[in-house]
Coordinates of C-alpha atoms in Angstrom, one line a residue:
X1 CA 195.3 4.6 97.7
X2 CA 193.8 1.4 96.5
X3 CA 193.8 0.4 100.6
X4 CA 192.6 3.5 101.6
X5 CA 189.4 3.4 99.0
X6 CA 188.8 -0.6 99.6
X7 CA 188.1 0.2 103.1
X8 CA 186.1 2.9 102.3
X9 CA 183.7 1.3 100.2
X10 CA 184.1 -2.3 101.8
X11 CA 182.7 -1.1 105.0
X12 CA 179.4 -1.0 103.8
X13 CA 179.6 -3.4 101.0
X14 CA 181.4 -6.4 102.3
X15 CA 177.7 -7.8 102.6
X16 CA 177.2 -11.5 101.9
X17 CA 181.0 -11.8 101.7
X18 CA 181.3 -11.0 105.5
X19 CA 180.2 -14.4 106.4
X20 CA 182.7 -17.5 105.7
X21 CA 181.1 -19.4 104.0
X22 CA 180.1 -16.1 101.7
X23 CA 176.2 -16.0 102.3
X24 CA 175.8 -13.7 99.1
X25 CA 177.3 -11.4 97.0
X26 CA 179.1 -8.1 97.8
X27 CA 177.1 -4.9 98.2
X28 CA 174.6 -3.1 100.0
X29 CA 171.1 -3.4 98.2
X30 CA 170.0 0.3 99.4
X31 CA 173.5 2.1 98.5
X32 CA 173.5 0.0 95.0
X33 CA 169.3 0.8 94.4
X34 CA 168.5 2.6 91.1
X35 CA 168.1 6.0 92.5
X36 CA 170.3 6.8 95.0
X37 CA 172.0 9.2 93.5
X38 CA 172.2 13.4 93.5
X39 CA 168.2 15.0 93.5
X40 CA 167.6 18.0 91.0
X41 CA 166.5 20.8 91.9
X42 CA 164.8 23.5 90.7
X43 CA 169.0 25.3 90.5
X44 CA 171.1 22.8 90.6
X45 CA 171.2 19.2 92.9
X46 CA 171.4 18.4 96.6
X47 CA 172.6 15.1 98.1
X48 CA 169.3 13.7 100.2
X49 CA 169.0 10.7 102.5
X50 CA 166.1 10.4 104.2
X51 CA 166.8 7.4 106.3
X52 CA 164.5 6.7 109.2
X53 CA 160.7 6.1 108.6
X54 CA 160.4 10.0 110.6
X55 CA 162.6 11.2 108.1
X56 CA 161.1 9.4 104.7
X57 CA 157.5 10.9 106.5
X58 CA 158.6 14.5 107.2
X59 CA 160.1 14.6 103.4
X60 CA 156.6 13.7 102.4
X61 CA 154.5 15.4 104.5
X62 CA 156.7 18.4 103.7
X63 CA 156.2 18.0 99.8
X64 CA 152.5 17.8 99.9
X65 CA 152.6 14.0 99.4
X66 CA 151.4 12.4 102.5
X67 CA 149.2 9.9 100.6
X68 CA 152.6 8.5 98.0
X69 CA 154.7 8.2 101.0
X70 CA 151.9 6.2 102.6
X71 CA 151.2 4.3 99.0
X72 CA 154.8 3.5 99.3
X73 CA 155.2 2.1 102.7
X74 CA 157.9 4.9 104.3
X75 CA 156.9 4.2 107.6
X76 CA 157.4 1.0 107.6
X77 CA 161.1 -0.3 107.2
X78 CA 160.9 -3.5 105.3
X79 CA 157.9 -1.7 102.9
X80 CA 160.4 1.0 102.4
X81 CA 163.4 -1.2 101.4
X82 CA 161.2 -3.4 99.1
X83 CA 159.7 -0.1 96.7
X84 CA 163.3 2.1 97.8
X85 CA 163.7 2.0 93.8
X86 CA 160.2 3.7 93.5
X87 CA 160.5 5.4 96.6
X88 CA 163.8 7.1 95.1
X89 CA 162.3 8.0 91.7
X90 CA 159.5 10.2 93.9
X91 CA 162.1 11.8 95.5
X92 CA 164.2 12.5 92.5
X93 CA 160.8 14.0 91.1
X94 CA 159.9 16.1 94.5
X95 CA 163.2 18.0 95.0
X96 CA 162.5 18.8 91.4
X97 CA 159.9 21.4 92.7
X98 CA 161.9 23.8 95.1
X99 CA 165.5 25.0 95.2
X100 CA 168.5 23.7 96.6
X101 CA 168.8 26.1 99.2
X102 CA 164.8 25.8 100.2
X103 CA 165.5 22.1 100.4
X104 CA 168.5 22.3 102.9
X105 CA 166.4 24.4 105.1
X106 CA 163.9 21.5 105.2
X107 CA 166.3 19.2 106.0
X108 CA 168.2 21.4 108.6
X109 CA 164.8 21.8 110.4
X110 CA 163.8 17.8 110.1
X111 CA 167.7 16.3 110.9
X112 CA 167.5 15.1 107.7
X113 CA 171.0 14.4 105.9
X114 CA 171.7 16.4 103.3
X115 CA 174.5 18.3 101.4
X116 CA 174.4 20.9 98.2
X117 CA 175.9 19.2 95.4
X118 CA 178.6 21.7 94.5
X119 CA 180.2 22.1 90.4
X120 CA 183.7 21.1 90.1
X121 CA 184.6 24.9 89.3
X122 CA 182.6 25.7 92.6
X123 CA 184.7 23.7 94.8
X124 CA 187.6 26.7 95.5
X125 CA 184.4 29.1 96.9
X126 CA 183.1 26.1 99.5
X127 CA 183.3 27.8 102.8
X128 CA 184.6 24.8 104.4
X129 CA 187.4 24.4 102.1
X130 CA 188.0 28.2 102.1
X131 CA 188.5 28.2 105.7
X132 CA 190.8 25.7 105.6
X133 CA 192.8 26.3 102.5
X134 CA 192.6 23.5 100.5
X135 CA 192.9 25.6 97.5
X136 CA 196.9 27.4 97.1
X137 CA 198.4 29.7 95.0
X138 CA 201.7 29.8 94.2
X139 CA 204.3 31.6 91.3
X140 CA 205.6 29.1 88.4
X141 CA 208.6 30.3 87.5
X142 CA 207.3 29.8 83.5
X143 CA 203.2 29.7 84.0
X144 CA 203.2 32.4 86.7
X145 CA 200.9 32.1 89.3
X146 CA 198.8 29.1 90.0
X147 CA 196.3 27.4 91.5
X148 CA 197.0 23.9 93.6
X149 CA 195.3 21.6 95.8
X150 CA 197.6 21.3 99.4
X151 CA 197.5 17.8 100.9
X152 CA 194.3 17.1 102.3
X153 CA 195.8 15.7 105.8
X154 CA 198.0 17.6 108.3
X155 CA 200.4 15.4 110.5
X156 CA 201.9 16.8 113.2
X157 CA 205.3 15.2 113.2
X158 CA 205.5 15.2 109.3
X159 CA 203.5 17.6 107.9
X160 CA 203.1 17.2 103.7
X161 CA 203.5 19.9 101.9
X162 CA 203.8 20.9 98.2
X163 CA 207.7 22.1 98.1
X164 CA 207.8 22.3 94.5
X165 CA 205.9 23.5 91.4
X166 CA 204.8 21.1 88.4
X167 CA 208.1 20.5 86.2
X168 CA 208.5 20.9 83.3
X169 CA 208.4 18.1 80.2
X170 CA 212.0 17.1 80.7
X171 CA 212.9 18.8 83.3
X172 CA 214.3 16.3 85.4
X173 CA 215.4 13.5 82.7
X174 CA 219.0 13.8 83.5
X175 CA 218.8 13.9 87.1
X176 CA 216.5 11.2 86.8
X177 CA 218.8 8.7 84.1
X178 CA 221.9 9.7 86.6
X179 CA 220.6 8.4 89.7
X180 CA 219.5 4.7 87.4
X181 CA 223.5 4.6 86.4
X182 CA 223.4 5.9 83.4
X183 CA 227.1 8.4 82.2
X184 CA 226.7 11.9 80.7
X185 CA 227.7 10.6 77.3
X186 CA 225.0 7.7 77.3
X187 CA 222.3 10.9 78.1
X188 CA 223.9 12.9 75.2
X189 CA 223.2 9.8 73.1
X190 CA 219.6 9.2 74.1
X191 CA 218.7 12.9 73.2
X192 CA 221.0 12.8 69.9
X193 CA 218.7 9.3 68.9
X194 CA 215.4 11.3 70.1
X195 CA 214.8 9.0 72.6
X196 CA 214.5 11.6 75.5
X197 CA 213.3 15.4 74.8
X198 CA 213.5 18.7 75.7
X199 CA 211.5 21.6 76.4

């Protein structure tokens, strides 16, 4: 995991730290910019990134505010990336004015990236992760039926799976202290001196 996320976010933030010699610090200035973050809208948040200067001009243009994005340089890469931190407070204050789902037609129309931001209690009702079940349901033999998250990749030679429910506190203590080396009696002891416990 800690591999899997350094690449992740080292891809675009190995910045100065690429060069040997290091010519700076880590990080991407835009990504790190105060601002860049979720928009809210008038129901909820959407996740908006303008990036080119056609995008940065259509969001403007689209919001009635032609003359701010022209105040704030969006057609003009380096203008933009010198006032992004200003540039991203007008947007955070734009989406403000319409709905998510008003704003994602925007962007649909102008190729402009964009994604709803959806509640964690939302997620199982995504139609993405619908279609491909990423949300399980299986019986507990004490909880009953629940809810699980199935491995998010699918391997064709060794497929992951979730075999088992969540055990119980305890559960597997002695299967667990037999296969370290430890004798029956040496268990016994280690409950008897509350040590280990049962459910």
């Amino acid at each position: 995991m800690l591999e899997t996320m350094t690449a992740f976010v080292m891809a675009e933030h190995l910045g100065g730290l690429t060069f040997n010699p290091p010519q700076g610090p880590a990080g991407y200035d835009r990504v790190l910019a105060d601002g860049r973050r979720p928009a809210p809208t008038r129901d909820g948040y959407i996740g908006i990134l303008p990036y080119t200067s056609e995008h940065w001009i259509a969001f403007f243009e689209a919001a009635g505010k032609r003359e701010l994005g022209e105040r704030l340089g969006v057609a003009d890469r380096e203008r933009r990336n010198a006032n992004i931190a200003e540039i991203y407070s007008a947007l955070a204050e734009i989406t403000r004015e319409r709905t998510t789902a008003e704003w994602l037609a925007f962007c649909a129309e102008a190729d402009v990236p964009a994604t709803p931001i959806v509640a964690l209690g939302d997620l199982p009702d995504v139609p993405h992760l619908a279609a491909v079940g990423m949300f399980q349901t299986m019986q507990h033999p004490t909880e009953g039926p629940i809810t699980y998250v199935r491995p998010p990749t699918r391997f064709g030679r060794s497929p992951a799976s979730v075999r088992l429910p969540a055990p119980l506190l305890g559960q597997d203590t002695d299967a667990i202290l037999r296969e370290l080396g430890y004798a029956d009696p040496e268990i016994a002891a280690l409950e008897r001196n509350k040590i280990i416990v049962r459910t």
